[in-house]
mmCIF file with all atom_site columns, C-alpha atoms and ligand atoms in Angstrom:
data_model
loop_
_atom_site.group_PDB
_atom_site.id
_atom_site.type_symbol
_atom_site.label_atom_id
_atom_site.label_alt_id
_atom_site.label_comp_id
_atom_site.label_asym_id
_atom_site.label_entity_id
_atom_site.label_seq_id
_atom_site.pdbx_PDB_ins_code
_atom_site.Cartn_x
_atom_site.Cartn_y
_atom_site.Cartn_z
_atom_site.occupancy
_atom_site.B_iso_or_equiv
_atom_site.pdbx_formal_charge
_atom_site.auth_seq_id
_atom_site.auth_comp_id
_atom_site.auth_asym_id
_atom_site.auth_atom_id
_atom_site.pdbx_PDB_model_num
ATOM   1   C  CA  . MET W 1 1   ? 43.595 29.456 -23.899 1.00 68.00 ? 1   MET W CA  1
ATOM   2   C  CA  . ALA W 1 2   ? 46.087 31.686 -22.153 1.00 94.00 ? 2   ALA W CA  1
ATOM   3   C  CA  . PHE W 1 3   ? 45.946 32.494 -18.456 1.00 97.00 ? 3   PHE W CA  1
ATOM   4   C  CA  . GLU W 1 4   ? 44.707 36.019 -17.800 1.00 98.00 ? 4   GLU W CA  1
ATOM   5   C  CA  . LEU W 1 5   ? 45.418 38.431 -14.960 1.00 98.00 ? 5   LEU W CA  1
ATOM   6   C  CA  . PRO W 1 6   ? 42.180 39.102 -13.037 1.00 98.00 ? 6   PRO W CA  1
ATOM   7   C  CA  . PRO W 1 7   ? 41.386 42.776 -12.339 1.00 98.00 ? 7   PRO W CA  1
ATOM   8   C  CA  . LEU W 1 8   ? 41.816 44.155 -8.826  1.00 98.00 ? 8   LEU W CA  1
ATOM   9   C  CA  . PRO W 1 9   ? 38.632 43.793 -6.717  1.00 98.00 ? 9   PRO W CA  1
ATOM   10  C  CA  . TYR W 1 10  ? 38.765 47.539 -5.872  1.00 98.00 ? 10  TYR W CA  1
ATOM   11  C  CA  . PRO W 1 11  ? 40.102 50.769 -7.415  1.00 98.00 ? 11  PRO W CA  1
ATOM   12  C  CA  . LYS W 1 12  ? 43.892 51.193 -7.318  1.00 98.00 ? 12  LYS W CA  1
ATOM   13  C  CA  . ASN W 1 13  ? 43.646 53.966 -4.715  1.00 98.00 ? 13  ASN W CA  1
ATOM   14  C  CA  . ALA W 1 14  ? 41.197 52.083 -2.447  1.00 98.00 ? 14  ALA W CA  1
ATOM   15  C  CA  . LEU W 1 15  ? 43.776 50.880 0.082   1.00 98.00 ? 15  LEU W CA  1
ATOM   16  C  CA  . ALA W 1 16  ? 45.579 54.221 0.473   1.00 98.00 ? 16  ALA W CA  1
ATOM   17  C  CA  . PRO W 1 17  ? 47.207 55.466 2.579   1.00 98.00 ? 17  PRO W CA  1
ATOM   18  C  CA  . HIS W 1 18  ? 48.091 51.993 3.942   1.00 98.00 ? 18  HIS W CA  1
ATOM   19  C  CA  . MET W 1 19  ? 48.965 50.649 0.515   1.00 98.00 ? 19  MET W CA  1
ATOM   20  C  CA  . SER W 1 20  ? 49.362 53.387 -2.066  1.00 98.00 ? 20  SER W CA  1
ATOM   21  C  CA  . GLU W 1 21  ? 47.981 53.653 -5.583  1.00 98.00 ? 21  GLU W CA  1
ATOM   22  C  CA  . GLN W 1 22  ? 51.572 53.600 -6.851  1.00 98.00 ? 22  GLN W CA  1
ATOM   23  C  CA  . THR W 1 23  ? 52.270 50.316 -5.062  1.00 98.00 ? 23  THR W CA  1
ATOM   24  C  CA  . LEU W 1 24  ? 49.147 48.706 -6.552  1.00 98.00 ? 24  LEU W CA  1
ATOM   25  C  CA  . GLU W 1 25  ? 49.973 50.152 -9.964  1.00 98.00 ? 25  GLU W CA  1
ATOM   26  C  CA  . PHE W 1 26  ? 53.345 48.383 -9.949  1.00 98.00 ? 26  PHE W CA  1
ATOM   27  C  CA  . HIS W 1 27  ? 52.483 45.345 -7.845  1.00 98.00 ? 27  HIS W CA  1
ATOM   28  C  CA  . HIS W 1 28  ? 49.321 44.349 -9.721  1.00 98.00 ? 28  HIS W CA  1
ATOM   29  C  CA  . GLY W 1 29  ? 49.948 46.022 -13.064 1.00 98.00 ? 29  GLY W CA  1
ATOM   30  C  CA  . LYS W 1 30  ? 53.615 45.048 -13.497 1.00 98.00 ? 30  LYS W CA  1
ATOM   31  C  CA  . HIS W 1 31  ? 54.728 42.288 -11.081 1.00 98.00 ? 31  HIS W CA  1
ATOM   32  C  CA  . HIS W 1 32  ? 51.524 40.230 -11.051 1.00 98.00 ? 32  HIS W CA  1
ATOM   33  C  CA  . GLN W 1 33  ? 51.083 40.749 -14.804 1.00 98.00 ? 33  GLN W CA  1
ATOM   34  C  CA  . ALA W 1 34  ? 54.662 39.560 -15.393 1.00 98.00 ? 34  ALA W CA  1
ATOM   35  C  CA  . TYR W 1 35  ? 53.982 36.241 -13.629 1.00 98.00 ? 35  TYR W CA  1
ATOM   36  C  CA  . TYR W 1 36  ? 51.073 35.671 -16.047 1.00 98.00 ? 36  TYR W CA  1
ATOM   37  C  CA  . THR W 1 37  ? 53.109 36.673 -19.095 1.00 98.00 ? 37  THR W CA  1
ATOM   38  C  CA  . ASN W 1 38  ? 56.023 34.421 -18.083 1.00 98.00 ? 38  ASN W CA  1
ATOM   39  C  CA  . LEU W 1 39  ? 53.724 31.494 -17.258 1.00 98.00 ? 39  LEU W CA  1
ATOM   40  C  CA  . ASN W 1 40  ? 51.943 31.732 -20.600 1.00 98.00 ? 40  ASN W CA  1
ATOM   41  C  CA  . ASN W 1 41  ? 55.274 31.754 -22.443 1.00 98.00 ? 41  ASN W CA  1
ATOM   42  C  CA  . LEU W 1 42  ? 56.588 28.797 -20.426 1.00 98.00 ? 42  LEU W CA  1
ATOM   43  C  CA  . VAL W 1 43  ? 53.569 26.479 -20.804 1.00 97.00 ? 43  VAL W CA  1
ATOM   44  C  CA  . LYS W 1 44  ? 52.720 27.385 -24.395 1.00 96.00 ? 44  LYS W CA  1
ATOM   45  C  CA  . ASP W 1 45  ? 52.127 24.245 -26.472 1.00 94.00 ? 45  ASP W CA  1
ATOM   46  C  CA  . SER W 1 46  ? 52.679 21.971 -23.441 1.00 95.00 ? 46  SER W CA  1
ATOM   47  C  CA  . PRO W 1 47  ? 50.082 19.734 -21.719 1.00 95.00 ? 47  PRO W CA  1
ATOM   48  C  CA  . LEU W 1 48  ? 50.331 22.031 -18.669 1.00 96.00 ? 48  LEU W CA  1
ATOM   49  C  CA  . ALA W 1 49  ? 48.596 24.796 -20.623 1.00 95.00 ? 49  ALA W CA  1
ATOM   50  C  CA  . SER W 1 50  ? 45.225 23.033 -20.228 1.00 95.00 ? 50  SER W CA  1
ATOM   51  C  CA  . LEU W 1 51  ? 45.475 22.633 -16.436 1.00 97.00 ? 51  LEU W CA  1
ATOM   52  C  CA  . THR W 1 52  ? 44.277 25.066 -13.760 1.00 97.00 ? 52  THR W CA  1
ATOM   53  C  CA  . LEU W 1 53  ? 46.806 27.183 -11.872 1.00 98.00 ? 53  LEU W CA  1
ATOM   54  C  CA  . GLU W 1 54  ? 46.284 24.972 -8.806  1.00 97.00 ? 54  GLU W CA  1
ATOM   55  C  CA  . GLU W 1 55  ? 46.957 21.822 -10.831 1.00 97.00 ? 55  GLU W CA  1
ATOM   56  C  CA  . ILE W 1 56  ? 50.111 23.319 -12.361 1.00 98.00 ? 56  ILE W CA  1
ATOM   57  C  CA  . ILE W 1 57  ? 51.396 24.304 -8.904  1.00 98.00 ? 57  ILE W CA  1
ATOM   58  C  CA  . VAL W 1 58  ? 50.898 20.825 -7.435  1.00 97.00 ? 58  VAL W CA  1
ATOM   59  C  CA  . GLU W 1 59  ? 52.215 19.136 -10.593 1.00 96.00 ? 59  GLU W CA  1
ATOM   60  C  CA  . THR W 1 60  ? 55.457 21.161 -10.824 1.00 97.00 ? 60  THR W CA  1
ATOM   61  C  CA  . ALA W 1 61  ? 56.235 21.729 -7.115  1.00 97.00 ? 61  ALA W CA  1
ATOM   62  C  CA  . LYS W 1 62  ? 58.527 18.737 -6.775  1.00 93.00 ? 62  LYS W CA  1
ATOM   63  C  CA  . ASP W 1 63  ? 60.221 18.906 -10.159 1.00 96.00 ? 63  ASP W CA  1
ATOM   64  C  CA  . PRO W 1 64  ? 63.373 21.090 -10.105 1.00 95.00 ? 64  PRO W CA  1
ATOM   65  C  CA  . ALA W 1 65  ? 63.399 21.068 -13.914 1.00 96.00 ? 65  ALA W CA  1
ATOM   66  C  CA  . LYS W 1 66  ? 60.063 22.914 -13.848 1.00 97.00 ? 66  LYS W CA  1
ATOM   67  C  CA  . ALA W 1 67  ? 61.028 25.509 -11.221 1.00 97.00 ? 67  ALA W CA  1
ATOM   68  C  CA  . GLY W 1 68  ? 60.411 28.410 -13.607 1.00 98.00 ? 68  GLY W CA  1
ATOM   69  C  CA  . ILE W 1 69  ? 56.870 27.247 -14.329 1.00 98.00 ? 69  ILE W CA  1
ATOM   70  C  CA  . PHE W 1 70  ? 56.205 26.567 -10.647 1.00 98.00 ? 70  PHE W CA  1
ATOM   71  C  CA  . ASN W 1 71  ? 57.459 29.993 -9.548  1.00 98.00 ? 71  ASN W CA  1
ATOM   72  C  CA  . ASN W 1 72  ? 55.320 31.913 -12.030 1.00 98.00 ? 72  ASN W CA  1
ATOM   73  C  CA  . ALA W 1 73  ? 52.174 29.779 -11.576 1.00 98.00 ? 73  ALA W CA  1
ATOM   74  C  CA  . ALA W 1 74  ? 52.467 29.955 -7.787  1.00 98.00 ? 74  ALA W CA  1
ATOM   75  C  CA  . GLN W 1 75  ? 53.025 33.706 -7.804  1.00 98.00 ? 75  GLN W CA  1
ATOM   76  C  CA  . ALA W 1 76  ? 50.086 34.225 -10.207 1.00 98.00 ? 76  ALA W CA  1
ATOM   77  C  CA  . TRP W 1 77  ? 47.855 32.233 -7.828  1.00 98.00 ? 77  TRP W CA  1
ATOM   78  C  CA  . ASN W 1 78  ? 49.250 33.747 -4.602  1.00 98.00 ? 78  ASN W CA  1
ATOM   79  C  CA  . HIS W 1 79  ? 48.450 37.274 -5.761  1.00 98.00 ? 79  HIS W CA  1
ATOM   80  C  CA  . ASN W 1 80  ? 44.978 36.249 -6.986  1.00 98.00 ? 80  ASN W CA  1
ATOM   81  C  CA  . LEU W 1 81  ? 44.243 35.452 -3.334  1.00 98.00 ? 81  LEU W CA  1
ATOM   82  C  CA  . PHE W 1 82  ? 46.260 38.322 -1.860  1.00 98.00 ? 82  PHE W CA  1
ATOM   83  C  CA  . TRP W 1 83  ? 44.186 41.151 -3.421  1.00 98.00 ? 83  TRP W CA  1
ATOM   84  C  CA  . PRO W 1 84  ? 40.785 40.033 -2.071  1.00 98.00 ? 84  PRO W CA  1
ATOM   85  C  CA  . MET W 1 85  ? 42.425 39.234 1.287   1.00 98.00 ? 85  MET W CA  1
ATOM   86  C  CA  . MET W 1 86  ? 42.536 43.027 1.749   1.00 98.00 ? 86  MET W CA  1
ATOM   87  C  CA  . LYS W 1 87  ? 39.822 45.683 1.630   1.00 98.00 ? 87  LYS W CA  1
ATOM   88  C  CA  . PRO W 1 88  ? 39.395 49.370 2.445   1.00 98.00 ? 88  PRO W CA  1
ATOM   89  C  CA  . ASN W 1 89  ? 38.698 49.785 6.184   1.00 97.00 ? 89  ASN W CA  1
ATOM   90  C  CA  . GLY W 1 90  ? 39.686 46.182 6.813   1.00 98.00 ? 90  GLY W CA  1
ATOM   91  C  CA  . GLY W 1 91  ? 41.785 44.704 9.586   1.00 97.00 ? 91  GLY W CA  1
ATOM   92  C  CA  . GLY W 1 92  ? 41.086 44.785 13.267  1.00 92.00 ? 92  GLY W CA  1
ATOM   93  C  CA  . ALA W 1 93  ? 39.297 42.073 15.169  1.00 95.00 ? 93  ALA W CA  1
ATOM   94  C  CA  . PRO W 1 94  ? 37.669 39.191 13.286  1.00 97.00 ? 94  PRO W CA  1
ATOM   95  C  CA  . THR W 1 95  ? 34.298 37.918 14.517  1.00 96.00 ? 95  THR W CA  1
ATOM   96  C  CA  . GLY W 1 96  ? 32.239 34.753 14.120  1.00 96.00 ? 96  GLY W CA  1
ATOM   97  C  CA  . LYS W 1 97  ? 33.611 31.402 13.024  1.00 96.00 ? 97  LYS W CA  1
ATOM   98  C  CA  . ILE W 1 98  ? 37.081 32.648 12.021  1.00 97.00 ? 98  ILE W CA  1
ATOM   99  C  CA  . ALA W 1 99  ? 37.535 34.261 15.445  1.00 98.00 ? 99  ALA W CA  1
ATOM   100 C  CA  . ASP W 1 100 ? 36.443 31.000 17.094  1.00 97.00 ? 100 ASP W CA  1
ATOM   101 C  CA  . ALA W 1 101 ? 38.779 28.928 14.910  1.00 97.00 ? 101 ALA W CA  1
ATOM   102 C  CA  . LEU W 1 102 ? 41.756 31.226 15.623  1.00 97.00 ? 102 LEU W CA  1
ATOM   103 C  CA  . THR W 1 103 ? 41.066 31.123 19.365  1.00 97.00 ? 103 THR W CA  1
ATOM   104 C  CA  . GLN W 1 104 ? 40.823 27.352 19.282  1.00 96.00 ? 104 GLN W CA  1
ATOM   105 C  CA  . SER W 1 105 ? 44.108 26.891 17.396  1.00 96.00 ? 105 SER W CA  1
ATOM   106 C  CA  . PHE W 1 106 ? 46.247 29.674 18.863  1.00 98.00 ? 106 PHE W CA  1
ATOM   107 C  CA  . GLY W 1 107 ? 44.702 30.390 22.270  1.00 97.00 ? 107 GLY W CA  1
ATOM   108 C  CA  . SER W 1 108 ? 43.460 33.836 21.220  1.00 98.00 ? 108 SER W CA  1
ATOM   109 C  CA  . VAL W 1 109 ? 43.186 36.089 18.174  1.00 97.00 ? 109 VAL W CA  1
ATOM   110 C  CA  . ASP W 1 110 ? 46.006 38.232 19.567  1.00 98.00 ? 110 ASP W CA  1
ATOM   111 C  CA  . LYS W 1 111 ? 48.261 35.182 19.872  1.00 98.00 ? 111 LYS W CA  1
ATOM   112 C  CA  . PHE W 1 112 ? 47.526 34.347 16.234  1.00 98.00 ? 112 PHE W CA  1
ATOM   113 C  CA  . LYS W 1 113 ? 48.422 37.914 15.207  1.00 98.00 ? 113 LYS W CA  1
ATOM   114 C  CA  . GLU W 1 114 ? 51.701 37.738 17.143  1.00 98.00 ? 114 GLU W CA  1
ATOM   115 C  CA  . GLU W 1 115 ? 52.628 34.456 15.484  1.00 98.00 ? 115 GLU W CA  1
ATOM   116 C  CA  . PHE W 1 116 ? 51.630 35.667 12.019  1.00 98.00 ? 116 PHE W CA  1
ATOM   117 C  CA  . LYS W 1 117 ? 53.576 38.891 12.434  1.00 98.00 ? 117 LYS W CA  1
ATOM   118 C  CA  . ALA W 1 118 ? 56.659 37.048 13.715  1.00 98.00 ? 118 ALA W CA  1
ATOM   119 C  CA  . ALA W 1 119 ? 56.559 34.718 10.694  1.00 98.00 ? 119 ALA W CA  1
ATOM   120 C  CA  . ALA W 1 120 ? 56.161 37.606 8.229   1.00 98.00 ? 120 ALA W CA  1
ATOM   121 C  CA  . VAL W 1 121 ? 58.929 39.686 9.791   1.00 98.00 ? 121 VAL W CA  1
ATOM   122 C  CA  . SER W 1 122 ? 61.406 36.807 10.129  1.00 98.00 ? 122 SER W CA  1
ATOM   123 C  CA  . GLN W 1 123 ? 61.047 35.389 6.598   1.00 97.00 ? 123 GLN W CA  1
ATOM   124 C  CA  . PHE W 1 124 ? 64.570 36.075 5.312   1.00 97.00 ? 124 PHE W CA  1
ATOM   125 C  CA  . GLY W 1 125 ? 64.399 37.636 1.863   1.00 96.00 ? 125 GLY W CA  1
ATOM   126 C  CA  . SER W 1 126 ? 61.451 37.253 -0.504  1.00 98.00 ? 126 SER W CA  1
ATOM   127 C  CA  . GLY W 1 127 ? 58.471 35.136 0.441   1.00 98.00 ? 127 GLY W CA  1
ATOM   128 C  CA  . TRP W 1 128 ? 55.153 34.952 2.232   1.00 98.00 ? 128 TRP W CA  1
ATOM   129 C  CA  . ALA W 1 129 ? 53.630 34.289 5.642   1.00 98.00 ? 129 ALA W CA  1
ATOM   130 C  CA  . TRP W 1 130 ? 50.451 32.219 5.681   1.00 98.00 ? 130 TRP W CA  1
ATOM   131 C  CA  . LEU W 1 131 ? 47.506 31.131 7.749   1.00 98.00 ? 131 LEU W CA  1
ATOM   132 C  CA  . SER W 1 132 ? 46.287 27.782 6.467   1.00 98.00 ? 132 SER W CA  1
ATOM   133 C  CA  . LEU W 1 133 ? 44.014 24.914 7.394   1.00 97.00 ? 133 LEU W CA  1
ATOM   134 C  CA  . GLU W 1 134 ? 45.963 21.706 7.303   1.00 94.00 ? 134 GLU W CA  1
ATOM   135 C  CA  . GLY W 1 135 ? 44.872 18.369 8.743   1.00 89.00 ? 135 GLY W CA  1
ATOM   136 C  CA  . GLY W 1 136 ? 42.012 19.990 10.630  1.00 89.00 ? 136 GLY W CA  1
ATOM   137 C  CA  . THR W 1 137 ? 44.126 22.664 12.388  1.00 93.00 ? 137 THR W CA  1
ATOM   138 C  CA  . LEU W 1 138 ? 44.963 26.266 11.615  1.00 97.00 ? 138 LEU W CA  1
ATOM   139 C  CA  . LYS W 1 139 ? 48.678 26.834 11.113  1.00 97.00 ? 139 LYS W CA  1
ATOM   140 C  CA  . VAL W 1 140 ? 50.970 29.818 10.626  1.00 98.00 ? 140 VAL W CA  1
ATOM   141 C  CA  . THR W 1 141 ? 53.863 29.187 8.247   1.00 98.00 ? 141 THR W CA  1
ATOM   142 C  CA  . LYS W 1 142 ? 56.376 31.163 6.229   1.00 98.00 ? 142 LYS W CA  1
ATOM   143 C  CA  . THR W 1 143 ? 57.721 30.250 2.808   1.00 98.00 ? 143 THR W CA  1
ATOM   144 C  CA  . ALA W 1 144 ? 60.409 31.460 0.415   1.00 97.00 ? 144 ALA W CA  1
ATOM   145 C  CA  . ASN W 1 145 ? 59.664 33.017 -2.956  1.00 97.00 ? 145 ASN W CA  1
ATOM   146 C  CA  . GLY W 1 146 ? 56.388 31.646 -4.395  1.00 97.00 ? 146 GLY W CA  1
ATOM   147 C  CA  . VAL W 1 147 ? 55.907 28.533 -2.262  1.00 98.00 ? 147 VAL W CA  1
ATOM   148 C  CA  . ASN W 1 148 ? 52.397 28.349 -0.757  1.00 98.00 ? 148 ASN W CA  1
ATOM   149 C  CA  . PRO W 1 149 ? 50.273 25.994 1.388   1.00 97.00 ? 149 PRO W CA  1
ATOM   150 C  CA  . LEU W 1 150 ? 48.973 24.120 -1.690  1.00 96.00 ? 150 LEU W CA  1
ATOM   151 C  CA  . VAL W 1 151 ? 52.412 22.507 -1.908  1.00 96.00 ? 151 VAL W CA  1
ATOM   152 C  CA  . THR W 1 152 ? 51.953 20.750 1.445   1.00 94.00 ? 152 THR W CA  1
ATOM   153 C  CA  . GLY W 1 153 ? 48.280 19.976 0.875   1.00 94.00 ? 153 GLY W CA  1
ATOM   154 C  CA  . GLY W 1 154 ? 46.964 22.853 2.973   1.00 96.00 ? 154 GLY W CA  1
ATOM   155 C  CA  . HIS W 1 155 ? 44.067 25.227 2.383   1.00 98.00 ? 155 HIS W CA  1
ATOM   156 C  CA  . THR W 1 156 ? 45.183 28.858 2.238   1.00 98.00 ? 156 THR W CA  1
ATOM   157 C  CA  . LEU W 1 157 ? 43.155 31.235 4.412   1.00 98.00 ? 157 LEU W CA  1
ATOM   158 C  CA  . LEU W 1 158 ? 45.361 34.331 4.647   1.00 98.00 ? 158 LEU W CA  1
ATOM   159 C  CA  . GLY W 1 159 ? 48.711 35.341 3.216   1.00 98.00 ? 159 GLY W CA  1
ATOM   160 C  CA  . ILE W 1 160 ? 50.936 38.376 3.260   1.00 98.00 ? 160 ILE W CA  1
ATOM   161 C  CA  . ASP W 1 161 ? 53.428 39.100 0.510   1.00 98.00 ? 161 ASP W CA  1
ATOM   162 C  CA  . VAL W 1 162 ? 56.750 40.089 2.089   1.00 98.00 ? 162 VAL W CA  1
ATOM   163 C  CA  . TRP W 1 163 ? 58.707 40.545 -1.136  1.00 98.00 ? 163 TRP W CA  1
ATOM   164 C  CA  . GLU W 1 164 ? 60.159 44.061 -1.038  1.00 98.00 ? 164 GLU W CA  1
ATOM   165 C  CA  . HIS W 1 165 ? 58.030 45.049 -4.051  1.00 98.00 ? 165 HIS W CA  1
ATOM   166 C  CA  . ALA W 1 166 ? 54.967 44.678 -1.783  1.00 98.00 ? 166 ALA W CA  1
ATOM   167 C  CA  . TYR W 1 167 ? 55.978 47.394 0.663   1.00 98.00 ? 167 TYR W CA  1
ATOM   168 C  CA  . TYR W 1 168 ? 59.116 49.265 -0.330  1.00 98.00 ? 168 TYR W CA  1
ATOM   169 C  CA  . LEU W 1 169 ? 57.429 52.288 -1.948  1.00 98.00 ? 169 LEU W CA  1
ATOM   170 C  CA  . ASP W 1 170 ? 55.259 52.854 1.138   1.00 98.00 ? 170 ASP W CA  1
ATOM   171 C  CA  . TYR W 1 171 ? 57.379 51.551 4.018   1.00 98.00 ? 171 TYR W CA  1
ATOM   172 C  CA  . GLN W 1 172 ? 60.946 51.320 2.634   1.00 97.00 ? 172 GLN W CA  1
ATOM   173 C  CA  . ASN W 1 173 ? 62.821 48.920 4.944   1.00 97.00 ? 173 ASN W CA  1
ATOM   174 C  CA  . ARG W 1 174 ? 60.158 48.945 7.680   1.00 98.00 ? 174 ARG W CA  1
ATOM   175 C  CA  . ARG W 1 175 ? 58.638 45.513 7.059   1.00 98.00 ? 175 ARG W CA  1
ATOM   176 C  CA  . PRO W 1 176 ? 57.273 45.236 10.643  1.00 98.00 ? 176 PRO W CA  1
ATOM   177 C  CA  . ASP W 1 177 ? 55.203 48.427 10.115  1.00 98.00 ? 177 ASP W CA  1
ATOM   178 C  CA  . TYR W 1 178 ? 53.817 47.038 6.857   1.00 98.00 ? 178 TYR W CA  1
ATOM   179 C  CA  . VAL W 1 179 ? 52.830 43.754 8.521   1.00 98.00 ? 179 VAL W CA  1
ATOM   180 C  CA  . GLN W 1 180 ? 51.242 45.531 11.487  1.00 98.00 ? 180 GLN W CA  1
ATOM   181 C  CA  . THR W 1 181 ? 49.267 47.843 9.160   1.00 98.00 ? 181 THR W CA  1
ATOM   182 C  CA  . PHE W 1 182 ? 48.114 44.838 7.126   1.00 98.00 ? 182 PHE W CA  1
ATOM   183 C  CA  . LEU W 1 183 ? 46.676 43.274 10.298  1.00 98.00 ? 183 LEU W CA  1
ATOM   184 C  CA  . ASP W 1 184 ? 45.261 46.520 11.723  1.00 98.00 ? 184 ASP W CA  1
ATOM   185 C  CA  . LYS W 1 185 ? 43.853 48.199 8.591   1.00 98.00 ? 185 LYS W CA  1
ATOM   186 C  CA  . LEU W 1 186 ? 43.697 45.896 5.579   1.00 98.00 ? 186 LEU W CA  1
ATOM   187 C  CA  . VAL W 1 187 ? 42.754 42.241 6.247   1.00 98.00 ? 187 VAL W CA  1
ATOM   188 C  CA  . ASN W 1 188 ? 39.410 41.294 4.731   1.00 98.00 ? 188 ASN W CA  1
ATOM   189 C  CA  . TRP W 1 189 ? 38.151 38.899 7.406   1.00 98.00 ? 189 TRP W CA  1
ATOM   190 C  CA  . ASP W 1 190 ? 34.956 38.211 5.415   1.00 98.00 ? 190 ASP W CA  1
ATOM   191 C  CA  . TYR W 1 191 ? 37.044 36.698 2.621   1.00 98.00 ? 191 TYR W CA  1
ATOM   192 C  CA  . VAL W 1 192 ? 39.165 34.733 5.110   1.00 98.00 ? 192 VAL W CA  1
ATOM   193 C  CA  . THR W 1 193 ? 35.918 33.343 6.568   1.00 98.00 ? 193 THR W CA  1
ATOM   194 C  CA  . GLU W 1 194 ? 34.719 32.441 3.080   1.00 98.00 ? 194 GLU W CA  1
ATOM   195 C  CA  . LEU W 1 195 ? 37.972 30.545 2.411   1.00 98.00 ? 195 LEU W CA  1
ATOM   196 C  CA  . LEU W 1 196 ? 37.644 28.753 5.760   1.00 98.00 ? 196 LEU W CA  1
ATOM   197 C  CA  . THR W 1 197 ? 34.116 27.644 4.860   1.00 97.00 ? 197 THR W CA  1
ATOM   198 C  CA  . LYS W 1 198 ? 35.245 26.500 1.393   1.00 96.00 ? 198 LYS W CA  1
ATOM   199 C  CA  . ALA W 1 199 ? 38.040 24.491 3.035   1.00 95.00 ? 199 ALA W CA  1
ATOM   200 C  CA  . GLY W 1 200 ? 35.453 22.691 5.154   1.00 90.00 ? 200 GLY W CA  1
ATOM   201 C  CA  . GLY W 1 201 ? 36.389 24.466 8.388   1.00 82.00 ? 201 GLY W CA  1
HETATM 202 MN MN1 . MN3 A 2 .   ? 54.149 40.331 -4.867  1.00 78.52 ? 301 MN3 A MN1 1
#
């Protein structure tokens, strides 16, 4: 059975003006779809086709010969998490257990935001910045291309796509403005909390 692109969890114009309908049209409808199409072509008739996306990512991460499969599986999975990590009227200050966990690991929620923003802005070229739970602590990391916390055994809690296709139509070269808007207006802290609970945090 082929892998299938999940629909967006909200209408394409739901995140405007912070993330436009046009951006979601291309980012979900073309880029995310392409990762699924490529992955299905690459794993067709191979034993990998019967695994989950997570299993494919872990299985292919350390095999340079399978880089094409890894990249497309990881990007398919990364975006599956990225869409529900945002919501209309999101962002701002988290409350409850995620706020407590961020304060415990970073000193304060604001310190976490500073660190997350610095990681997202300084990732050179295409990639992601992440908040993950790894070995009992919350960590901010940045990765190139499709690499994600699954590769190092972490649980992903929040991620921001900093490939240019994620922000260029709305922010052109102003990546810092995109990252700040993501934190201020878009983050779905309820979903982040749900992922934290699932990860045992
Ligand atoms: Mn993307």
